[in-house]
Amino acid sequence: MTAYIIRRLLFMIPTIFGIMLVSFVVVQFAPGGPVERVIAQLSGTDTGATSRISGSPGGDFGARGLTRPGAAGDIASKYRGAQGLDPAFIKSLEKQFGFDKPAYERFFIMLWNYIRFDFGNSYFRDVSVLQLIKERLPVSISLGIWMTLLSYLISIPLGIRKAVRDGTHFDVWTSSAIIIGYAIPGFLFAILLIILFAGGSFWHIFPLRGLTSDGWPQFPWWQKILDYFWHMTLPIISMGLAAFATMTLLTKNCFLEELRKQYVLTARAKGCSERKVLYGHIFRNAMLLVVAGFPSAFVSAFFAGALLIETIFSIEGLGLLSFESVLNRDYPVVFANIYIFGLIGLVVTLISDLTYTWIDPRIDFATREV
């Protein structure tokens, strides 16, 4: 097992390298960049995601690199809105953002810095990228943990119950409700919840913005907890809708498959109680596929899956931070998020594999090739 863990850890190195390389190359062909953003701000045409006329390669941390302009005409041909700007000023912007270096040099400088967890400073927020992530990470972790925990605590018992009562009225009406819930996009359900319960048109039971109320630091500890969960209720329900449906049906199907196997019939023939059969024999085998889906469910819960929910409820998390950074061409923030979540995904996947051995000791990764 130790050898397998070491192999997996070593395999993370080329994997994260490939993730960063592909992301870096893709961004080279994306229009716009920090220089264009500054020019748009100076010209009063900034929309948060400016575009480039030419198709030349990219700049630092994925921004588009430019050849050194020799005259104002060259600058105007490469940067939209740069007419009339001093070429020396444009050169200073390129140097400030690191665009005076070749793309391959920028890429390896970025990797060397990221290995040491040195993510530099945000282009437009005048603060270190690591500080920005530290400020937003607790919010995203809160959303991810509670959404994942809630969906597992509800979906697994419900899926087991549906498998045991397969084909009954309980199974039919719960399946109908689950399918309808799965078909509703999370952001639309969030809007519906706001209309119904956040003062949109009907009741004003839950707050609309943020995760805490004004004056939260002065609340007593028990009121802080209640206020926190009061704010979390609608976002968590909105995020967990699709995950809840997927996990419930997956659990049901896994248990149904195991219920039909010979060892279950043998256990029942020996006089084992139904509870003993379900949780002493079937549970370990059926939970393998459920555990396999945990890494992607956990990572997406507090990153990609939370983006629209964070926007709708004005929650300052990593998903919203990444989205805003992409629009604003703040590439140090964008690539730092890709790097961190790439590492998190790889580590959580390894933990998930190791959990297999805890659930089913018959699984041996020691002889498995990475």
mmCIF file of C-alpha atoms in Angstrom:
data_model
loop_
_atom_site.group_PDB
_atom_site.id
_atom_site.type_symbol
_atom_site.label_atom_id
_atom_site.label_comp_id
_atom_site.label_asym_id
_atom_site.label_seq_id
_atom_site.Cartn_x
_atom_site.Cartn_y
_atom_site.Cartn_z
ATOM 1 C CA MET A 1 0.000 0.000 0.000
ATOM 2 C CA THR A 2 2.846 2.402 0.820
ATOM 3 C CA ALA A 3 4.397 1.805 -2.600
ATOM 4 C CA TYR A 4 1.057 2.494 -4.267
ATOM 5 C CA ILE A 5 0.623 5.775 -2.377
ATOM 6 C CA ILE A 6 4.136 6.870 -3.370
ATOM 7 C CA ARG A 7 3.437 6.023 -7.012
ATOM 8 C CA ARG A 8 0.218 8.005 -6.934
ATOM 9 C CA LEU A 9 1.921 10.997 -5.355
ATOM 10 C CA LEU A 10 4.655 10.913 -7.995
ATOM 11 C CA PHE A 11 2.031 10.577 -10.725
ATOM 12 C CA MET A 12 0.480 13.842 -9.525
ATOM 13 C CA ILE A 13 3.542 15.746 -10.769
ATOM 14 C CA PRO A 14 3.050 15.126 -14.520
ATOM 15 C CA THR A 15 -0.716 15.373 -14.074
ATOM 16 C CA ILE A 16 -0.648 18.848 -12.562
ATOM 17 C CA PHE A 17 1.997 19.835 -15.121
ATOM 18 C CA GLY A 18 -0.327 18.771 -17.927
ATOM 19 C CA ILE A 19 -3.272 20.627 -16.387
ATOM 20 C CA MET A 20 -1.304 23.850 -16.149
ATOM 21 C CA LEU A 21 0.240 23.447 -19.607
ATOM 22 C CA VAL A 22 -3.092 22.869 -21.344
ATOM 23 C CA SER A 23 -4.686 25.769 -19.463
ATOM 24 C CA PHE A 24 -1.772 28.043 -20.313
ATOM 25 C CA VAL A 25 -1.870 27.147 -24.016
ATOM 26 C CA VAL A 26 -5.646 27.533 -24.242
ATOM 27 C CA VAL A 27 -5.524 31.015 -22.725
ATOM 28 C CA GLN A 28 -2.934 32.047 -25.329
ATOM 29 C CA PHE A 29 -5.713 32.014 -27.908
ATOM 30 C CA ALA A 30 -8.303 33.773 -25.759
ATOM 31 C CA PRO A 31 -8.890 37.391 -26.812
ATOM 32 C CA GLY A 32 -8.012 40.215 -24.486
ATOM 33 C CA GLY A 33 -5.578 40.571 -21.619
ATOM 34 C CA PRO A 34 -4.538 42.821 -18.739
ATOM 35 C CA VAL A 35 -2.897 45.385 -21.039
ATOM 36 C CA GLU A 36 -6.102 45.712 -23.049
ATOM 37 C CA ARG A 37 -8.033 46.013 -19.783
ATOM 38 C CA VAL A 38 -5.877 48.957 -18.671
ATOM 39 C CA ILE A 39 -6.182 50.591 -22.090
ATOM 40 C CA ALA A 40 -9.967 50.131 -22.000
ATOM 41 C CA GLN A 41 -10.099 51.713 -18.554
ATOM 42 C CA LEU A 42 -8.092 54.694 -19.781
ATOM 43 C CA SER A 43 -10.331 55.088 -22.820
ATOM 44 C CA GLY A 44 -13.535 54.610 -20.793
ATOM 45 C CA THR A 45 -14.647 51.528 -22.737
ATOM 46 C CA ASP A 46 -13.875 48.848 -20.152
ATOM 47 C CA THR A 47 -16.526 46.134 -19.997
ATOM 48 C CA GLY A 48 -14.604 43.714 -17.789
ATOM 49 C CA ALA A 49 -13.571 41.468 -20.676
ATOM 50 C CA THR A 50 -11.966 43.450 -23.474
ATOM 51 C CA SER A 51 -10.893 41.851 -26.722
ATOM 52 C CA ARG A 52 -7.819 41.914 -28.896
ATOM 53 C CA ILE A 53 -7.735 42.720 -32.599
ATOM 54 C CA SER A 54 -4.680 40.662 -33.454
ATOM 55 C CA GLY A 55 -4.161 36.970 -32.771
ATOM 56 C CA SER A 56 -0.631 37.011 -31.393
ATOM 57 C CA PRO A 57 0.454 34.690 -28.567
ATOM 58 C CA GLY A 58 -0.277 35.264 -24.897
ATOM 59 C CA GLY A 59 1.321 36.954 -21.894
ATOM 60 C CA ASP A 60 2.238 36.267 -18.263
ATOM 61 C CA PHE A 61 0.219 33.658 -16.382
ATOM 62 C CA GLY A 62 -1.660 32.967 -19.566
ATOM 63 C CA ALA A 63 -2.094 36.551 -20.736
ATOM 64 C CA ARG A 64 -1.340 37.225 -24.378
ATOM 65 C CA GLY A 65 2.305 38.153 -25.073
ATOM 66 C CA LEU A 66 3.125 40.808 -27.629
ATOM 67 C CA THR A 67 6.113 41.700 -29.720
ATOM 68 C CA ARG A 68 7.813 44.829 -28.539
ATOM 69 C CA PRO A 69 6.161 47.719 -30.412
ATOM 70 C CA GLY A 70 8.544 50.019 -32.167
ATOM 71 C CA ALA A 71 6.122 52.812 -32.913
ATOM 72 C CA ALA A 72 2.669 54.079 -32.057
ATOM 73 C CA GLY A 73 1.342 52.543 -35.280
ATOM 74 C CA ASP A 74 2.515 49.090 -34.209
ATOM 75 C CA ILE A 75 0.857 49.542 -30.824
ATOM 76 C CA ALA A 76 -2.434 50.607 -32.372
ATOM 77 C CA SER A 77 -2.410 47.527 -34.596
ATOM 78 C CA LYS A 78 -1.955 45.210 -31.624
ATOM 79 C CA TYR A 79 -4.081 46.831 -28.929
ATOM 80 C CA ARG A 80 -7.615 48.027 -29.381
ATOM 81 C CA GLY A 81 -8.028 51.605 -28.212
ATOM 82 C CA ALA A 82 -4.259 52.245 -28.001
ATOM 83 C CA GLN A 83 -4.247 54.998 -30.604
ATOM 84 C CA GLY A 84 -2.576 58.087 -29.236
ATOM 85 C CA LEU A 85 -0.989 56.358 -26.233
ATOM 86 C CA ASP A 86 2.714 56.748 -25.575
ATOM 87 C CA PRO A 87 4.621 53.626 -26.743
ATOM 88 C CA ALA A 88 6.830 53.907 -23.646
ATOM 89 C CA PHE A 89 3.724 53.647 -21.470
ATOM 90 C CA ILE A 90 2.623 50.490 -23.290
ATOM 91 C CA LYS A 91 6.102 49.026 -22.831
ATOM 92 C CA SER A 92 5.938 49.755 -19.129
ATOM 93 C CA LEU A 93 2.591 47.951 -18.939
ATOM 94 C CA GLU A 94 4.038 44.923 -20.723
ATOM 95 C CA LYS A 95 6.959 44.839 -18.303
ATOM 96 C CA GLN A 96 4.661 45.289 -15.303
ATOM 97 C CA PHE A 97 2.550 42.287 -16.323
ATOM 98 C CA GLY A 98 5.604 40.280 -17.447
ATOM 99 C CA PHE A 99 4.799 40.346 -21.144
ATOM 100 C CA ASP A 100 8.380 41.255 -22.053
ATOM 101 C CA LYS A 101 9.379 37.581 -21.648
ATOM 102 C CA PRO A 102 8.766 34.696 -24.080
ATOM 103 C CA ALA A 103 5.766 32.483 -23.422
ATOM 104 C CA TYR A 104 7.805 29.392 -22.487
ATOM 105 C CA GLU A 105 9.821 31.422 -19.962
ATOM 106 C CA ARG A 106 6.666 32.818 -18.387
ATOM 107 C CA PHE A 107 5.223 29.325 -18.110
ATOM 108 C CA PHE A 108 8.205 27.825 -16.300
ATOM 109 C CA ILE A 109 8.537 30.861 -14.040
ATOM 110 C CA MET A 110 4.884 30.364 -13.131
ATOM 111 C CA LEU A 111 5.423 26.667 -12.371
ATOM 112 C CA TRP A 112 8.495 27.350 -10.236
ATOM 113 C CA ASN A 113 6.592 29.931 -8.229
ATOM 114 C CA TYR A 114 3.548 27.683 -7.860
ATOM 115 C CA ILE A 115 5.655 24.787 -6.571
ATOM 116 C CA ARG A 116 6.611 27.102 -3.698
ATOM 117 C CA PHE A 117 2.986 28.287 -3.428
ATOM 118 C CA ASP A 118 4.043 31.763 -4.474
ATOM 119 C CA PHE A 119 1.104 32.970 -6.560
ATOM 120 C CA GLY A 120 2.140 36.603 -6.809
ATOM 121 C CA ASN A 121 -0.274 39.526 -6.675
ATOM 122 C CA SER A 122 -3.580 40.163 -8.359
ATOM 123 C CA TYR A 123 -3.287 42.449 -11.370
ATOM 124 C CA PHE A 124 -6.210 44.675 -10.419
ATOM 125 C CA ARG A 125 -6.919 44.157 -6.696
ATOM 126 C CA ASP A 126 -3.569 45.310 -5.240
ATOM 127 C CA VAL A 127 -3.410 42.287 -2.913
ATOM 128 C CA SER A 128 -1.663 38.924 -3.000
ATOM 129 C CA VAL A 129 -3.473 36.076 -4.731
ATOM 130 C CA LEU A 130 -2.968 33.833 -1.712
ATOM 131 C CA GLN A 131 -4.662 36.416 0.500
ATOM 132 C CA LEU A 132 -7.632 36.580 -1.861
ATOM 133 C CA ILE A 133 -7.956 32.795 -1.823
ATOM 134 C CA LYS A 134 -7.653 32.665 1.977
ATOM 135 C CA GLU A 135 -10.489 35.180 2.266
ATOM 136 C CA ARG A 136 -12.799 33.263 -0.080
ATOM 137 C CA LEU A 137 -11.816 29.667 0.753
ATOM 138 C CA PRO A 138 -13.736 29.349 4.059
ATOM 139 C CA VAL A 139 -16.941 30.415 2.312
ATOM 140 C CA SER A 140 -16.560 27.856 -0.478
ATOM 141 C CA ILE A 141 -15.545 25.120 1.946
ATOM 142 C CA SER A 142 -18.643 25.855 4.027
ATOM 143 C CA LEU A 143 -20.876 25.489 0.998
ATOM 144 C CA GLY A 144 -19.103 22.366 -0.225
ATOM 145 C CA ILE A 145 -18.969 20.523 3.074
ATOM 146 C CA TRP A 146 -22.569 21.147 4.092
ATOM 147 C CA MET A 147 -23.959 20.444 0.630
ATOM 148 C CA THR A 148 -22.012 17.184 0.296
ATOM 149 C CA LEU A 149 -22.783 16.105 3.868
ATOM 150 C CA LEU A 150 -26.477 16.872 3.533
ATOM 151 C CA SER A 151 -26.833 15.096 0.195
ATOM 152 C CA TYR A 152 -25.062 11.969 1.494
ATOM 153 C CA LEU A 153 -26.976 11.845 4.771
ATOM 154 C CA ILE A 154 -30.308 12.040 2.936
ATOM 155 C CA SER A 155 -29.528 10.231 -0.317
ATOM 156 C CA ILE A 156 -27.954 7.057 1.073
ATOM 157 C CA PRO A 157 -30.764 6.110 3.507
ATOM 158 C CA LEU A 158 -33.386 7.100 0.926
ATOM 159 C CA GLY A 159 -31.646 5.112 -1.819
ATOM 160 C CA ILE A 160 -31.485 2.047 0.436
ATOM 161 C CA ARG A 161 -35.155 2.420 1.296
ATOM 162 C CA LYS A 162 -36.079 2.719 -2.385
ATOM 163 C CA ALA A 163 -34.075 -0.400 -3.227
ATOM 164 C CA VAL A 164 -35.769 -2.427 -0.490
ATOM 165 C CA ARG A 165 -39.215 -1.206 -1.588
ATOM 166 C CA ASP A 166 -38.501 -1.295 -5.321
ATOM 167 C CA GLY A 167 -41.661 -1.045 -7.403
ATOM 168 C CA THR A 168 -43.930 0.059 -4.543
ATOM 169 C CA HIS A 169 -45.894 3.307 -4.403
ATOM 170 C CA PHE A 170 -43.163 4.797 -2.183
ATOM 171 C CA ASP A 171 -40.534 4.057 -4.829
ATOM 172 C CA VAL A 172 -42.659 5.466 -7.642
ATOM 173 C CA TRP A 173 -43.575 8.784 -6.082
ATOM 174 C CA THR A 174 -40.109 9.394 -4.645
ATOM 175 C CA SER A 175 -38.553 8.616 -8.040
ATOM 176 C CA SER A 176 -40.929 11.066 -9.699
ATOM 177 C CA ALA A 177 -40.013 13.786 -7.226
ATOM 178 C CA ILE A 178 -36.295 13.065 -7.622
ATOM 179 C CA ILE A 179 -36.421 13.161 -11.418
ATOM 180 C CA ILE A 180 -38.318 16.446 -11.388
ATOM 181 C CA GLY A 181 -35.802 17.894 -8.952
ATOM 182 C CA TYR A 182 -32.898 16.707 -11.091
ATOM 183 C CA ALA A 183 -34.426 18.299 -14.199
ATOM 184 C CA ILE A 184 -34.637 21.729 -12.562
ATOM 185 C CA PRO A 185 -31.370 23.698 -12.907
ATOM 186 C CA GLY A 186 -29.958 24.741 -9.555
ATOM 187 C CA PHE A 187 -29.884 28.441 -10.388
ATOM 188 C CA LEU A 188 -33.551 28.427 -11.451
ATOM 189 C CA PHE A 189 -34.492 26.658 -8.239
ATOM 190 C CA ALA A 190 -32.470 29.270 -6.329
ATOM 191 C CA ILE A 191 -34.454 32.048 -7.993
ATOM 192 C CA LEU A 192 -37.686 30.236 -7.120
ATOM 193 C CA LEU A 193 -36.615 29.979 -3.484
ATOM 194 C CA ILE A 194 -35.793 33.684 -3.429
ATOM 195 C CA ILE A 195 -39.204 34.548 -4.853
ATOM 196 C CA LEU A 196 -40.978 32.341 -2.343
ATOM 197 C CA PHE A 197 -38.951 32.701 0.848
ATOM 198 C CA ALA A 198 -36.533 35.644 0.569
ATOM 199 C CA GLY A 199 -38.919 38.526 0.104
ATOM 200 C CA GLY A 200 -39.213 38.217 -3.664
ATOM 201 C CA SER A 201 -43.022 38.139 -3.861
ATOM 202 C CA PHE A 202 -44.343 36.034 -0.991
ATOM 203 C CA TRP A 203 -42.660 35.376 2.389
ATOM 204 C CA HIS A 204 -39.546 36.997 3.786
ATOM 205 C CA ILE A 205 -38.263 34.137 5.927
ATOM 206 C CA PHE A 206 -34.625 33.849 4.840
ATOM 207 C CA PRO A 207 -32.009 36.520 4.023
ATOM 208 C CA LEU A 208 -31.085 37.248 0.442
ATOM 209 C CA ARG A 209 -27.393 38.142 0.623
ATOM 210 C CA GLY A 210 -24.206 36.904 2.258
ATOM 211 C CA LEU A 211 -23.555 34.310 4.940
ATOM 212 C CA THR A 212 -23.874 36.464 8.051
ATOM 213 C CA SER A 213 -25.961 39.388 9.249
ATOM 214 C CA ASP A 214 -24.706 42.871 10.093
ATOM 215 C CA GLY A 215 -23.165 42.915 13.538
ATOM 216 C CA TRP A 216 -22.460 39.164 13.455
ATOM 217 C CA PRO A 217 -19.126 39.457 15.379
ATOM 218 C CA GLN A 218 -21.003 40.929 18.352
ATOM 219 C CA PHE A 219 -23.571 38.109 18.511
ATOM 220 C CA PRO A 220 -23.327 35.489 21.276
ATOM 221 C CA TRP A 221 -21.938 32.143 20.071
ATOM 222 C CA TRP A 222 -25.306 30.398 19.852
ATOM 223 C CA GLN A 223 -26.800 33.276 17.851
ATOM 224 C CA LYS A 224 -23.807 33.209 15.491
ATOM 225 C CA ILE A 225 -24.501 29.540 14.724
ATOM 226 C CA LEU A 226 -28.206 30.135 14.151
ATOM 227 C CA ASP A 227 -27.516 33.177 11.973
ATOM 228 C CA TYR A 228 -24.967 31.240 9.914
ATOM 229 C CA PHE A 229 -27.342 28.359 9.175
ATOM 230 C CA TRP A 230 -30.167 30.840 8.556
ATOM 231 C CA HIS A 231 -28.126 32.348 5.724
ATOM 232 C CA MET A 232 -26.910 28.957 4.462
ATOM 233 C CA THR A 233 -30.319 27.321 4.104
ATOM 234 C CA LEU A 234 -31.359 28.541 0.640
ATOM 235 C CA PRO A 235 -27.899 28.271 -1.030
ATOM 236 C CA ILE A 236 -27.379 24.731 0.287
ATOM 237 C CA ILE A 237 -30.825 23.577 -0.849
ATOM 238 C CA SER A 238 -30.227 25.087 -4.298
ATOM 239 C CA MET A 239 -26.800 23.480 -4.683
ATOM 240 C CA GLY A 240 -27.795 20.091 -3.308
ATOM 241 C CA LEU A 241 -30.821 19.496 -5.527
ATOM 242 C CA ALA A 242 -29.038 17.806 -8.451
ATOM 243 C CA ALA A 243 -26.460 16.067 -6.233
ATOM 244 C CA PHE A 244 -29.236 14.732 -4.030
ATOM 245 C CA ALA A 245 -31.065 13.204 -6.997
ATOM 246 C CA THR A 246 -27.935 11.658 -8.516
ATOM 247 C CA MET A 247 -26.724 10.147 -5.250
ATOM 248 C CA THR A 248 -30.137 8.712 -4.362
ATOM 249 C CA LEU A 249 -30.582 6.909 -7.680
ATOM 250 C CA LEU A 250 -26.969 5.709 -7.657
ATOM 251 C CA THR A 251 -27.383 4.257 -4.162
ATOM 252 C CA LYS A 252 -30.642 2.565 -5.109
ATOM 253 C CA ASN A 253 -29.196 0.969 -8.246
ATOM 254 C CA CYS A 254 -26.102 -0.245 -6.381
ATOM 255 C CA PHE A 255 -28.215 -1.888 -3.689
ATOM 256 C CA LEU A 256 -30.593 -3.427 -6.228
ATOM 257 C CA GLU A 257 -27.666 -5.024 -8.033
ATOM 258 C CA GLU A 258 -26.282 -6.466 -4.797
ATOM 259 C CA LEU A 259 -29.691 -7.665 -3.596
ATOM 260 C CA ARG A 260 -29.905 -10.052 -6.551
ATOM 261 C CA LYS A 261 -26.559 -11.741 -5.887
ATOM 262 C CA GLN A 262 -26.104 -15.226 -4.519
ATOM 263 C CA TYR A 263 -24.406 -14.270 -1.260
ATOM 264 C CA VAL A 264 -27.522 -12.313 -0.227
ATOM 265 C CA LEU A 265 -29.712 -15.379 -0.737
ATOM 266 C CA THR A 266 -27.203 -17.433 1.234
ATOM 267 C CA ALA A 267 -27.199 -14.941 4.138
ATOM 268 C CA ARG A 268 -30.989 -14.953 4.252
ATOM 269 C CA ALA A 269 -31.068 -18.736 4.112
ATOM 270 C CA LYS A 270 -28.792 -18.851 7.157
ATOM 271 C CA GLY A 271 -31.384 -16.842 9.081
ATOM 272 C CA CYS A 272 -29.737 -13.412 9.046
ATOM 273 C CA SER A 273 -32.108 -10.557 9.748
ATOM 274 C CA GLU A 274 -32.926 -8.135 6.955
ATOM 275 C CA ARG A 275 -31.000 -5.388 8.751
ATOM 276 C CA LYS A 276 -27.974 -7.682 9.065
ATOM 277 C CA VAL A 277 -28.190 -8.527 5.362
ATOM 278 C CA LEU A 278 -28.470 -4.895 4.312
ATOM 279 C CA TYR A 279 -25.851 -3.307 6.542
ATOM 280 C CA GLY A 280 -23.629 -6.282 7.367
ATOM 281 C CA HIS A 281 -23.273 -7.783 3.878
ATOM 282 C CA ILE A 282 -24.631 -5.530 1.128
ATOM 283 C CA PHE A 283 -23.593 -2.107 2.411
ATOM 284 C CA ARG A 284 -19.835 -2.466 1.901
ATOM 285 C CA ASN A 285 -20.153 -3.756 -1.641
ATOM 286 C CA ALA A 286 -22.869 -1.320 -2.689
ATOM 287 C CA MET A 287 -21.068 1.732 -1.293
ATOM 288 C CA LEU A 288 -18.002 1.330 -3.526
ATOM 289 C CA LEU A 289 -19.546 3.176 -6.459
ATOM 290 C CA VAL A 290 -20.976 5.822 -4.138
ATOM 291 C CA VAL A 291 -17.531 6.443 -2.665
ATOM 292 C CA ALA A 292 -16.075 6.607 -6.182
ATOM 293 C CA GLY A 293 -18.220 9.641 -6.924
ATOM 294 C CA PHE A 294 -17.176 11.516 -3.789
ATOM 295 C CA PRO A 295 -14.078 13.351 -5.153
ATOM 296 C CA SER A 296 -15.840 14.986 -8.077
ATOM 297 C CA ALA A 297 -18.907 15.717 -5.962
ATOM 298 C CA PHE A 298 -16.851 17.346 -3.214
ATOM 299 C CA VAL A 299 -14.594 19.445 -5.461
ATOM 300 C CA SER A 300 -17.384 20.623 -7.759
ATOM 301 C CA ALA A 301 -19.552 21.426 -4.748
ATOM 302 C CA PHE A 302 -17.376 24.335 -3.623
ATOM 303 C CA PHE A 303 -16.043 25.444 -7.009
ATOM 304 C CA ALA A 304 -17.802 24.986 -10.338
ATOM 305 C CA GLY A 305 -21.168 23.977 -8.923
ATOM 306 C CA ALA A 306 -21.250 26.968 -6.609
ATOM 307 C CA LEU A 307 -20.592 29.661 -9.207
ATOM 308 C CA LEU A 308 -24.168 30.574 -10.107
ATOM 309 C CA ILE A 309 -25.399 30.043 -6.561
ATOM 310 C CA GLU A 310 -22.686 32.348 -5.206
ATOM 311 C CA THR A 311 -23.650 34.964 -7.788
ATOM 312 C CA ILE A 312 -27.387 34.753 -7.097
ATOM 313 C CA PHE A 313 -27.008 34.940 -3.309
ATOM 314 C CA SER A 314 -24.067 37.403 -3.411
ATOM 315 C CA ILE A 315 -21.761 34.978 -1.608
ATOM 316 C CA GLU A 316 -18.067 35.829 -1.904
ATOM 317 C CA GLY A 317 -16.634 32.365 -2.627
ATOM 318 C CA LEU A 318 -13.943 30.941 -4.896
ATOM 319 C CA GLY A 319 -16.340 30.187 -7.724
ATOM 320 C CA LEU A 320 -17.389 33.826 -8.005
ATOM 321 C CA LEU A 321 -13.780 34.962 -7.556
ATOM 322 C CA SER A 322 -12.596 32.775 -10.438
ATOM 323 C CA PHE A 323 -15.414 33.885 -12.708
ATOM 324 C CA GLU A 324 -14.757 37.569 -12.043
ATOM 325 C CA SER A 325 -11.025 37.022 -12.548
ATOM 326 C CA VAL A 326 -11.592 35.414 -15.948
ATOM 327 C CA LEU A 327 -13.764 38.314 -17.070
ATOM 328 C CA ASN A 328 -11.249 40.854 -15.793
ATOM 329 C CA ARG A 329 -8.276 38.954 -17.243
ATOM 330 C CA ASP A 330 -6.719 38.692 -13.787
ATOM 331 C CA TYR A 331 -4.649 35.675 -14.765
ATOM 332 C CA PRO A 332 -2.636 35.157 -11.560
ATOM 333 C CA VAL A 333 -5.928 34.573 -9.718
ATOM 334 C CA VAL A 334 -7.300 32.344 -12.477
ATOM 335 C CA PHE A 335 -4.258 30.090 -12.688
ATOM 336 C CA ALA A 336 -3.800 29.930 -8.921
ATOM 337 C CA ASN A 337 -7.350 28.597 -8.621
ATOM 338 C CA ILE A 338 -6.730 26.034 -11.360
ATOM 339 C CA TYR A 339 -3.528 24.897 -9.658
ATOM 340 C CA ILE A 340 -5.029 24.656 -6.173
ATOM 341 C CA PHE A 341 -8.180 22.849 -7.263
ATOM 342 C CA GLY A 342 -6.141 20.536 -9.462
ATOM 343 C CA LEU A 343 -4.098 19.531 -6.425
ATOM 344 C CA ILE A 344 -7.211 19.202 -4.276
ATOM 345 C CA GLY A 345 -8.879 16.976 -6.870
ATOM 346 C CA LEU A 346 -5.847 14.687 -7.132
ATOM 347 C CA VAL A 347 -5.449 14.377 -3.354
ATOM 348 C CA VAL A 348 -9.161 13.738 -2.762
ATOM 349 C CA THR A 349 -9.125 11.074 -5.493
ATOM 350 C CA LEU A 350 -6.250 9.323 -3.732
ATOM 351 C CA ILE A 351 -8.117 9.503 -0.416
ATOM 352 C CA SER A 352 -11.170 8.049 -2.145
ATOM 353 C CA ASP A 353 -9.132 5.090 -3.417
ATOM 354 C CA LEU A 354 -7.730 4.474 0.046
ATOM 355 C CA THR A 355 -11.271 4.573 1.443
ATOM 356 C CA TYR A 356 -12.089 1.574 -0.772
ATOM 357 C CA THR A 357 -9.762 -0.568 1.297
ATOM 358 C CA TRP A 358 -11.501 0.538 4.470
ATOM 359 C CA ILE A 359 -14.939 -0.301 3.071
ATOM 360 C CA ASP A 360 -13.840 -3.562 1.432
ATOM 361 C CA PRO A 361 -10.538 -5.035 2.704
ATOM 362 C CA ARG A 362 -10.520 -7.451 -0.227
ATOM 363 C CA ILE A 363 -9.411 -4.599 -2.487
ATOM 364 C CA ASP A 364 -5.627 -4.484 -2.748
ATOM 365 C CA PHE A 365 -4.012 -1.501 -4.428
ATOM 366 C CA ALA A 366 -0.505 -2.746 -3.734
ATOM 367 C CA THR A 367 -0.441 -4.725 -6.999
ATOM 368 C CA ARG A 368 -2.389 -2.160 -8.998
ATOM 369 C CA GLU A 369 -0.706 -0.098 -11.684
ATOM 370 C CA VAL A 370 -1.277 3.666 -11.428
#
